[in-house]
XYZ file of N, CA and C in Angstrom:
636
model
N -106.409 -60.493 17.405
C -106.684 -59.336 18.270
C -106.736 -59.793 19.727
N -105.816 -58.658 20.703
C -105.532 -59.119 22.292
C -107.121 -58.626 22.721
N -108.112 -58.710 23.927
C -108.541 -58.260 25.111
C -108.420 -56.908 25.094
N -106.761 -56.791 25.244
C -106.342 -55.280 25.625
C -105.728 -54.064 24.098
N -106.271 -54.910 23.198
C -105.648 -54.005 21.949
C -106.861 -53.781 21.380
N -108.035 -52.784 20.912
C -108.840 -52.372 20.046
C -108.393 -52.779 18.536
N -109.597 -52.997 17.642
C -109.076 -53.841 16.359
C -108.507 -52.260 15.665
N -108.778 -50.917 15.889
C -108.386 -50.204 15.530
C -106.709 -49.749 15.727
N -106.435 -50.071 16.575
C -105.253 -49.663 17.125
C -104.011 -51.106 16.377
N -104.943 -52.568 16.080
C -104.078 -52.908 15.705
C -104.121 -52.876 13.749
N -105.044 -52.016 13.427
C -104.868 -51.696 12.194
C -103.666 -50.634 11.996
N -103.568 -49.674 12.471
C -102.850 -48.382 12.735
C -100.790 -49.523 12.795
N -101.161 -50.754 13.772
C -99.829 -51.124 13.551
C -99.879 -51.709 12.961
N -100.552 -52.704 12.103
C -99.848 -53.636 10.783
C -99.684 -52.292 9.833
N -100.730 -51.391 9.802
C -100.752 -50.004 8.762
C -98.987 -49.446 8.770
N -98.296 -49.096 10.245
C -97.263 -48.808 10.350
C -96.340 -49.974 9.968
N -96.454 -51.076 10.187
C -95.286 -51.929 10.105
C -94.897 -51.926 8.482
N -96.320 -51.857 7.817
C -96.131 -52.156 6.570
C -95.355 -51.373 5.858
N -95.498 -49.737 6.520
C -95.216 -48.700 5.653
C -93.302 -49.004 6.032
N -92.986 -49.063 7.509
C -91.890 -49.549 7.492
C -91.082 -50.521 6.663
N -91.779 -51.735 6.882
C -91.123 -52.602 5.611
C -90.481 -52.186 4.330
N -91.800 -51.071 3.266
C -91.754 -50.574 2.852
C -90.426 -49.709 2.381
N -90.447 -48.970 3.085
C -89.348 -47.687 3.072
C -88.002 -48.702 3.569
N -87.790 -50.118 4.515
C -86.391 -50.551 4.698
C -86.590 -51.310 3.379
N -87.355 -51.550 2.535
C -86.625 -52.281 0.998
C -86.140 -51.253 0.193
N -86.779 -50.033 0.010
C -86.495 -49.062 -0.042
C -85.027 -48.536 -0.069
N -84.406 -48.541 1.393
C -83.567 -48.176 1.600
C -82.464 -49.166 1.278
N -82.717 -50.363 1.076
C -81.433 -51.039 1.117
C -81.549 -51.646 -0.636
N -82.158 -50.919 -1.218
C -81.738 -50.918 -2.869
C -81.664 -50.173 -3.044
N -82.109 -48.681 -3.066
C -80.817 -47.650 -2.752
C -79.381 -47.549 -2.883
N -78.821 -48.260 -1.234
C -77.889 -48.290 -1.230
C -77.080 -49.372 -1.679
N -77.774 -50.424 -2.034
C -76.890 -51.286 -3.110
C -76.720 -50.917 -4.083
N -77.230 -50.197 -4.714
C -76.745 -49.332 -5.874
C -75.492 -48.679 -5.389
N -75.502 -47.534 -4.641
C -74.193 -46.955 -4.400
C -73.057 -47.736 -3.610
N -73.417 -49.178 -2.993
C -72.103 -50.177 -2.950
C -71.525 -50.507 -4.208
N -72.175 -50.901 -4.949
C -71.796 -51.567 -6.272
C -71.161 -50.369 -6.855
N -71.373 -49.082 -7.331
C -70.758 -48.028 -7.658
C -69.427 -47.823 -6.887
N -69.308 -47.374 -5.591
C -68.070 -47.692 -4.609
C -67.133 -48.240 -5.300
N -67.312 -49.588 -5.483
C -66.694 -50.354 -5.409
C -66.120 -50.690 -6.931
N -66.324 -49.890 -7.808
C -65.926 -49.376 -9.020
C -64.179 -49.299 -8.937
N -63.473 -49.244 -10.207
C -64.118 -49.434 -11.503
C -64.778 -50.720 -12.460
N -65.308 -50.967 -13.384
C -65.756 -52.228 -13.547
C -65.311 -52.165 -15.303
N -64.410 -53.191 -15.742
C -64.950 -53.373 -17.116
C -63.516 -53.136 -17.783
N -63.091 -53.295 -18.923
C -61.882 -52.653 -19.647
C -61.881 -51.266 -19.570
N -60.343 -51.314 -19.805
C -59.784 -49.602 -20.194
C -60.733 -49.253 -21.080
N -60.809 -47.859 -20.851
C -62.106 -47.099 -22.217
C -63.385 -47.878 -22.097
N -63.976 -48.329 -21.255
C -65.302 -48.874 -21.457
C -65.695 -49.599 -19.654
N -65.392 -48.439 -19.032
C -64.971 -48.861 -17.907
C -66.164 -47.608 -16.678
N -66.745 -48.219 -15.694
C -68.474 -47.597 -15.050
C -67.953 -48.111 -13.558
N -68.674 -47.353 -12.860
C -68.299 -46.851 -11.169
C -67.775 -46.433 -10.630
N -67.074 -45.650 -9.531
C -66.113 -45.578 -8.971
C -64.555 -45.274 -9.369
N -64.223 -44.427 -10.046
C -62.595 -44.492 -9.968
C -61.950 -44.701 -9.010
N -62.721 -44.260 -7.738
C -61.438 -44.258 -6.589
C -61.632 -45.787 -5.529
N -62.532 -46.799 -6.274
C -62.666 -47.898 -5.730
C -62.549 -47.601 -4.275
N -63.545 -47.246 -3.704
C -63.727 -46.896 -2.099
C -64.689 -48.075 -1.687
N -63.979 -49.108 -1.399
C -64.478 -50.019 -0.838
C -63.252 -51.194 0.098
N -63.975 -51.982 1.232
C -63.051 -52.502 1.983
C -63.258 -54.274 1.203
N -64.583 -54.143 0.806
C -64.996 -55.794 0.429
C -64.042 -56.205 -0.510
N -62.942 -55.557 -1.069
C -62.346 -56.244 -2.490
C -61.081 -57.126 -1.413
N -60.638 -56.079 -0.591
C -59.719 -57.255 0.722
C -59.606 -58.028 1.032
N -61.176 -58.508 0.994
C -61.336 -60.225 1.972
C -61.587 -60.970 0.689
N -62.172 -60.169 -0.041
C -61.726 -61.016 -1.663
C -60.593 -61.377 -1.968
N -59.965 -60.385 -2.275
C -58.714 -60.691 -2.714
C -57.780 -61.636 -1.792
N -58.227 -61.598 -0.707
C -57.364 -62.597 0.341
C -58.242 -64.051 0.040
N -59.750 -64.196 0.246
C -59.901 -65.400 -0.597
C -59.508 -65.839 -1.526
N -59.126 -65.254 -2.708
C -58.869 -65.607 -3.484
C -57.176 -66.682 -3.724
N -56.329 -65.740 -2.642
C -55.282 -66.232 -2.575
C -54.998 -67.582 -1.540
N -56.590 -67.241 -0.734
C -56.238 -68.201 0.181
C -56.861 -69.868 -0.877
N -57.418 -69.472 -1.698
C -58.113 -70.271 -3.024
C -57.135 -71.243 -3.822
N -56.226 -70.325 -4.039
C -54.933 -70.631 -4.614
C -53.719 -70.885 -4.132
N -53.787 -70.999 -2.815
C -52.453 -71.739 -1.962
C -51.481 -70.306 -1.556
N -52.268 -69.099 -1.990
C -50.965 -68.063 -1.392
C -51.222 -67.550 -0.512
N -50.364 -67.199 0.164
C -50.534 -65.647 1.916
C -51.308 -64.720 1.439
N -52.455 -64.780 1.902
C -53.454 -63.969 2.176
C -53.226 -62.652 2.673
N -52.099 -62.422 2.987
C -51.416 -61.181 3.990
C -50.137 -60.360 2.665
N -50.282 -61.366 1.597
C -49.200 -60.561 0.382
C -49.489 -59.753 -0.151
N -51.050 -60.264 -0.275
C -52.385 -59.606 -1.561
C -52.211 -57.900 -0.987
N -52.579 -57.338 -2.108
C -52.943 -55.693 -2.219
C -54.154 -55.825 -2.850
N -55.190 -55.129 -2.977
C -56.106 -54.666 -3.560
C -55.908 -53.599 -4.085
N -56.566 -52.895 -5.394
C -56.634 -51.893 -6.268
C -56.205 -50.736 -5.643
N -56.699 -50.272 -4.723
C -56.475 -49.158 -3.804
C -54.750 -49.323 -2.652
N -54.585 -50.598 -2.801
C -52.803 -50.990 -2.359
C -52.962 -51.370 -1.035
N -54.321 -51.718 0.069
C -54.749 -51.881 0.978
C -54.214 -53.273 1.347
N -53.971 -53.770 2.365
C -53.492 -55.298 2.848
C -54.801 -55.817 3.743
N -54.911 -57.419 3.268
C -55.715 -57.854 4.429
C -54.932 -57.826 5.970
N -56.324 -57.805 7.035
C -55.463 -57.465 7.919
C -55.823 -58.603 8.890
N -57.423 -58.985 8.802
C -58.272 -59.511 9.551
C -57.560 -61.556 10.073
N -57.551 -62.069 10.972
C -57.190 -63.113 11.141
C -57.638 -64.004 9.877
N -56.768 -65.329 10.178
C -57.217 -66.296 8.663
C -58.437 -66.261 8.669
N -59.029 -67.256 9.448
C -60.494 -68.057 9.508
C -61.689 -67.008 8.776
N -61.258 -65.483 8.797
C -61.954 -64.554 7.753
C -61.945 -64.642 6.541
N -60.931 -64.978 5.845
C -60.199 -64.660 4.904
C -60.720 -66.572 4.347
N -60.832 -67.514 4.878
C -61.700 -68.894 4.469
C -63.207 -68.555 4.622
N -63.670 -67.862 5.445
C -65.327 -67.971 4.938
C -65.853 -66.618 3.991
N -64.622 -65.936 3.613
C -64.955 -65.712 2.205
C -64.646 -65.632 1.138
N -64.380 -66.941 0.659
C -63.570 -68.007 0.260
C -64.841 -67.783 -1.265
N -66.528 -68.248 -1.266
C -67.232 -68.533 -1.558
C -67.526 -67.322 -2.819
N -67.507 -65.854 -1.678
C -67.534 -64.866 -2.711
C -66.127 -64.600 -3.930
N -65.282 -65.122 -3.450
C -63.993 -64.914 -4.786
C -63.985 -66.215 -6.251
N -65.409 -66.946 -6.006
C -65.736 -67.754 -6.784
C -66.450 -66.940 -7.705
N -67.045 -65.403 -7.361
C -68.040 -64.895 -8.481
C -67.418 -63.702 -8.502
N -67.727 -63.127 -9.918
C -67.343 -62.087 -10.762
C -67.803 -60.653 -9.561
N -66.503 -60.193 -9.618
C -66.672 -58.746 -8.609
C -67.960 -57.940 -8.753
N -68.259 -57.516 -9.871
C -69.629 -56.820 -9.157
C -70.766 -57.960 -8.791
N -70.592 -59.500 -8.976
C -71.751 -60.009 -8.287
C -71.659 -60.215 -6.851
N -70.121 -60.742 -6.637
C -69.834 -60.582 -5.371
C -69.963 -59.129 -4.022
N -70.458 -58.277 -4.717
C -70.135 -56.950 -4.339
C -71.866 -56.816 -3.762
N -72.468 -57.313 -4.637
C -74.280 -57.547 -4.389
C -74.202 -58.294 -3.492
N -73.512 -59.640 -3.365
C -73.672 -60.719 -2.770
C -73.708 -60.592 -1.518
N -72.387 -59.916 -0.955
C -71.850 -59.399 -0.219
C -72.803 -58.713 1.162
N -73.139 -57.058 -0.055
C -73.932 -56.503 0.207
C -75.243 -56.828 0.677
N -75.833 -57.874 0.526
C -77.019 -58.248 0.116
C -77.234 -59.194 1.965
N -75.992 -59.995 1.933
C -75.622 -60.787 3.280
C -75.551 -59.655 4.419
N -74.813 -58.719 3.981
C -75.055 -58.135 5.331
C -76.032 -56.977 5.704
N -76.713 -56.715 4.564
C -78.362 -56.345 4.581
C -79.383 -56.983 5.622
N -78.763 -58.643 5.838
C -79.522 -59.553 6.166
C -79.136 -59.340 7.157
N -77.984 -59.464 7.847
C -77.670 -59.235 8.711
C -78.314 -58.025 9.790
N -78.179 -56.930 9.084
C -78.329 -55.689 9.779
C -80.551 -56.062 10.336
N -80.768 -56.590 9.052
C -82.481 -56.911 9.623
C -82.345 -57.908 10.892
N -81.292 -59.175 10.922
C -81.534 -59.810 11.893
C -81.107 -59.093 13.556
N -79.738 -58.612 13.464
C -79.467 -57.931 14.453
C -80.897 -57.045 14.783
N -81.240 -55.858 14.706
C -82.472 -55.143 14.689
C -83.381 -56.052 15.072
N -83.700 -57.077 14.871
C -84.985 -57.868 14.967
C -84.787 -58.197 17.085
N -83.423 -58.976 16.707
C -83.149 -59.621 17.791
C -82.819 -58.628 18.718
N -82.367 -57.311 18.666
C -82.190 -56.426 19.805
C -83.631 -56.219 20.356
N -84.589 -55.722 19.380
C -85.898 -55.398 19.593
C -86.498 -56.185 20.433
N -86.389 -57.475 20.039
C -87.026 -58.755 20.677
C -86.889 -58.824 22.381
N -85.702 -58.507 22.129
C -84.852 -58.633 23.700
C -85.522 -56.977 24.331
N -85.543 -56.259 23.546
C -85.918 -55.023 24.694
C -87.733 -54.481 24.310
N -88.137 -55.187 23.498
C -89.085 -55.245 23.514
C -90.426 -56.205 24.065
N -89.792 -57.187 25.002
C -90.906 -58.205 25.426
C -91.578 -57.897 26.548
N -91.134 -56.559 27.161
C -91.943 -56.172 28.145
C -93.502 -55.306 27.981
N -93.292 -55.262 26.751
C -94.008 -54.348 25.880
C -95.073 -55.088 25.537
N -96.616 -54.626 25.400
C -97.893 -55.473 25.432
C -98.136 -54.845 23.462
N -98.037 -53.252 23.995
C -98.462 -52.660 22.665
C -97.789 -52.855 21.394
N -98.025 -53.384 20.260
C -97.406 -52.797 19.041
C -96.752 -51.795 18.693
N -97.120 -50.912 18.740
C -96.484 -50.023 18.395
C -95.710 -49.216 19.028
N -95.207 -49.659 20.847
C -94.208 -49.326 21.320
C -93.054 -50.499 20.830
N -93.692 -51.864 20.565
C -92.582 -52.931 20.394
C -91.713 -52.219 19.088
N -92.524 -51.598 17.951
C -92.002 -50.733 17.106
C -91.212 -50.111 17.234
N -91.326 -49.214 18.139
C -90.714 -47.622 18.799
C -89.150 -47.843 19.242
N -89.571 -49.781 19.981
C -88.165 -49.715 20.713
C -87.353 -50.182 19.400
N -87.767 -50.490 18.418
C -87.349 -51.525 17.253
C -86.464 -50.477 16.269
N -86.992 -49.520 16.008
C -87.171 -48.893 14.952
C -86.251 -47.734 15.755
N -86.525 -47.152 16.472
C -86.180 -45.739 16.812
C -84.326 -45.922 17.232
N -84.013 -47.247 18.281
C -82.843 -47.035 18.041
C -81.805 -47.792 16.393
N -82.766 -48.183 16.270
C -82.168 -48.528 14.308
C -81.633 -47.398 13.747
N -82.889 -46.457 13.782
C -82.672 -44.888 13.037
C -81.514 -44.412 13.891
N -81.054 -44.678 14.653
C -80.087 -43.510 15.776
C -78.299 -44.135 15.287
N -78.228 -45.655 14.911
C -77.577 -45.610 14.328
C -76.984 -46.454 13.145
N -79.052 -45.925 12.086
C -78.655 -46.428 10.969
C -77.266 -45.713 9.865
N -76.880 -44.465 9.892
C -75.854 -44.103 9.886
C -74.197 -44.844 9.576
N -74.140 -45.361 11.186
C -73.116 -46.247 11.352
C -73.257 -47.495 10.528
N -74.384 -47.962 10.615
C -74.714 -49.075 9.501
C -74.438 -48.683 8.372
N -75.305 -48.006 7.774
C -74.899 -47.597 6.447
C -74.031 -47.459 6.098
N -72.532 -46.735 6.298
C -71.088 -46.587 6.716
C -70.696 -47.959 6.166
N -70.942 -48.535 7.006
C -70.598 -49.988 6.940
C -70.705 -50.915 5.751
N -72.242 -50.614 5.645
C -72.675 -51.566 4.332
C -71.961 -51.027 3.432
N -72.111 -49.548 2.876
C -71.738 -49.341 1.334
C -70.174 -49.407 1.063
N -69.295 -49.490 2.595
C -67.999 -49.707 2.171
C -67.731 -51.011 2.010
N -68.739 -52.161 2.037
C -68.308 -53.299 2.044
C -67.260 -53.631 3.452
N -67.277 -53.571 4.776
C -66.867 -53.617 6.087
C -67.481 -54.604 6.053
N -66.500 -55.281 7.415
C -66.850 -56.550 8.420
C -67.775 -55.935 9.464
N -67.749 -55.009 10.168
C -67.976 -53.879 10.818
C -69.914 -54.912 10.877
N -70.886 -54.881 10.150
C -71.980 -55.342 10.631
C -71.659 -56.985 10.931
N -70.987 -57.672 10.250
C -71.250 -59.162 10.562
C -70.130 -59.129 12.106
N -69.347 -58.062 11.995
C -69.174 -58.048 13.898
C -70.297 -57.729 14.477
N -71.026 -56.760 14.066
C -71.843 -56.241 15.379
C -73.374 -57.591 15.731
N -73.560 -57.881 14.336
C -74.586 -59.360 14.072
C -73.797 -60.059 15.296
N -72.382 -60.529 14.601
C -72.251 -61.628 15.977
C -72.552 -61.565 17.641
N -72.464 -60.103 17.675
C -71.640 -59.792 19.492
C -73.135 -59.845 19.588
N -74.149 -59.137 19.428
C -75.525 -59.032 18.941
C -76.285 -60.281 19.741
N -75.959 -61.646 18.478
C -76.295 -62.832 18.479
C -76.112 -64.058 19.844
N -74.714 -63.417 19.904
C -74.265 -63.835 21.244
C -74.906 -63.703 22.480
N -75.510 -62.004 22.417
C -76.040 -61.882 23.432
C -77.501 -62.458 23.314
N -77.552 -62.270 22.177
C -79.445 -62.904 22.420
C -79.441 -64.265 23.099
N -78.685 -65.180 22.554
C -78.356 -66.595 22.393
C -78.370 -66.929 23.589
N -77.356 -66.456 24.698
C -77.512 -66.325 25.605
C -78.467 -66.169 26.541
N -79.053 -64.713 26.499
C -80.282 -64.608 27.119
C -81.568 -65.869 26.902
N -81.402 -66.237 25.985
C -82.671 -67.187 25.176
C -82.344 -68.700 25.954
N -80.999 -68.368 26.477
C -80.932 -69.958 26.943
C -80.345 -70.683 26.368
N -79.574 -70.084 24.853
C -78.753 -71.161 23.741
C -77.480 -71.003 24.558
N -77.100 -71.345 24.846
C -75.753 -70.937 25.186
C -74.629 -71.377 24.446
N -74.537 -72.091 24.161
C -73.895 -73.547 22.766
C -73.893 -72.645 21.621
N -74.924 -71.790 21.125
C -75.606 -70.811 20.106
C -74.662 -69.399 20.013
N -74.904 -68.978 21.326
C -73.855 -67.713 21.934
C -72.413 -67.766 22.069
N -72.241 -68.894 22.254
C -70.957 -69.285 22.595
C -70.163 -69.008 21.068
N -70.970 -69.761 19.984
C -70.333 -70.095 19.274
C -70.480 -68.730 17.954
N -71.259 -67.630 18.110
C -71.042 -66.395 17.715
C -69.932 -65.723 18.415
N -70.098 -65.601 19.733
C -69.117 -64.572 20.370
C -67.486 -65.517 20.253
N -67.529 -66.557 19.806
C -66.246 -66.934 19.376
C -65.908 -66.449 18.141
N -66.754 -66.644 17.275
C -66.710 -65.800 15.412
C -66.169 -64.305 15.769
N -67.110 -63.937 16.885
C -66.687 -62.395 17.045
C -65.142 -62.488 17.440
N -64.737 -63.191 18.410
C -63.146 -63.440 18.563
C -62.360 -63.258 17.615
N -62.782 -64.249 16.628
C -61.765 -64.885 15.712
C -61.811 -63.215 14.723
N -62.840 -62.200 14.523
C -63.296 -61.523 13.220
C -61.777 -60.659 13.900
N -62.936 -59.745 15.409
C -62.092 -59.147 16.149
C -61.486 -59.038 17.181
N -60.302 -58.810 17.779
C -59.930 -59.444 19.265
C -60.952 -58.231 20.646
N -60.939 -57.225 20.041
C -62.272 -56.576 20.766
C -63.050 -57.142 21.829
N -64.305 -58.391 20.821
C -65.167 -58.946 21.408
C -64.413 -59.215 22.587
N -63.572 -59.875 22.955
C -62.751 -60.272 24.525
C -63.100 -59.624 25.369
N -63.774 -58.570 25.325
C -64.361 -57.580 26.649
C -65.721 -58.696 26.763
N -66.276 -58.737 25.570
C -67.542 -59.593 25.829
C -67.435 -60.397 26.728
N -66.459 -61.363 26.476
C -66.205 -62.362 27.373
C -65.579 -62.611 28.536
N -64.673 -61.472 28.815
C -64.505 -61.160 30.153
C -65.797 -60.714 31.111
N -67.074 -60.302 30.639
C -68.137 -60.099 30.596
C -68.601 -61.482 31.263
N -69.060 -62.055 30.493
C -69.579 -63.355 30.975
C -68.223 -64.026 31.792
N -67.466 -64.251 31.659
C -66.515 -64.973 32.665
C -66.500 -64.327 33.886
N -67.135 -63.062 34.409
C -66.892 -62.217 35.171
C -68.338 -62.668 36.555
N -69.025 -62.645 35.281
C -71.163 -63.328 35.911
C -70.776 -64.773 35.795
N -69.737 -65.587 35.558
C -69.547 -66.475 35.608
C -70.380 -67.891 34.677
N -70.325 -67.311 33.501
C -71.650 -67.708 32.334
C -70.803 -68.940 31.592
């Protein structure tokens, strides 16, 4: 307990944080359920659960691991739905790891990584726009409130199995990294972001511009 925080006021925020916690485990088993469904169908003809219309992007970078696994063009592969990888190589090798496990574990796996993701991004935006902040439960407010504005777009993201969060993690990361003084740290996200998407390049015209 601060000087300037009443022990009441900081009951009210561990009380809130908790209930938060709460409701984001909540939410992200939920929706791993309906990734794993997505990303259907699973199993033999006639005995076959999820998804007919396999609405998912994660089987792509699979299926391009897989080939990149086996010595073939990663750019030949189709997935179920007839989709082509599109994303540069160096994507298509770091997920290399998930085409080692059986599709619906990989589909959790997946899911599950960029769950992690979406908590770290959130953490680290907060951090950064929240240190001016004495109170709890505005550090919350700034944490939480723009999460909700576009957990949406996240969500989007996660249940189609998209690159879409481990871009926004990187550009994210970069910037924290940066600010924090890593620069070595930043550098070497907002290059991942390069390599995912050619996009990020605004980033870095960004800093080449402040001369970083």
């Amino acid at each position: 307990m601060t000087l300037t925080q009443p022990a009441a006021e900081l009951q009210r925020a561990r009380t809130l944080k908790l209930w938060l916690a709460g409701t984001t485990i909540l939410f992200f088993a939920f929706f791993a359920w309906i990734t794993l469904f997505r990303a259907g169908p699973y199993g033999a003809p006639g005995h076959q659960w999820g998804s007919p219309a396999h609405r998912t992007d994660f089987t792509v970078y699979r299926d391009a691991a897989a080939a990149v696994l086996h010595g073939q063009d990663p750019y030949a592969i189709r997935n179920v739905r007839g989709w082509a990888y599109v994303y540069p190589p160096p994507f298509s090798i770091v997920m290399v790891p998930f085409a080692l496990l059986p599709v619906p574990v990989s589909v959790l796996a997946w899911y599950f990584a960029c769950a992690g993701l979406t908590v770290s991004a959130v953490s680290m935006s907060g951090r950064l726009a929240g240190a001016a902040f004495a109170s709890d439960r505005k550090r919350l407010a700034i944490i939480f409130i723009p999460a909700l504005i576009v957990s949406v777009w996240f969500t989007v993201g996660l249940t189609r199995g998209q690159a879409s969060v481990l871009m926004s993690w990187l550009v994210i990361a970069a910037i924290f990294w940066e600010k924090k003084g890593r620069t070595a740290a930043g550098a070497a996200c907002l290059a991942g972001a390069v390599l995912l998407k050619a996009f990020a390049l605004t980033l870095l015209c960004y800093y080449a511009w402040r001369g970083r």
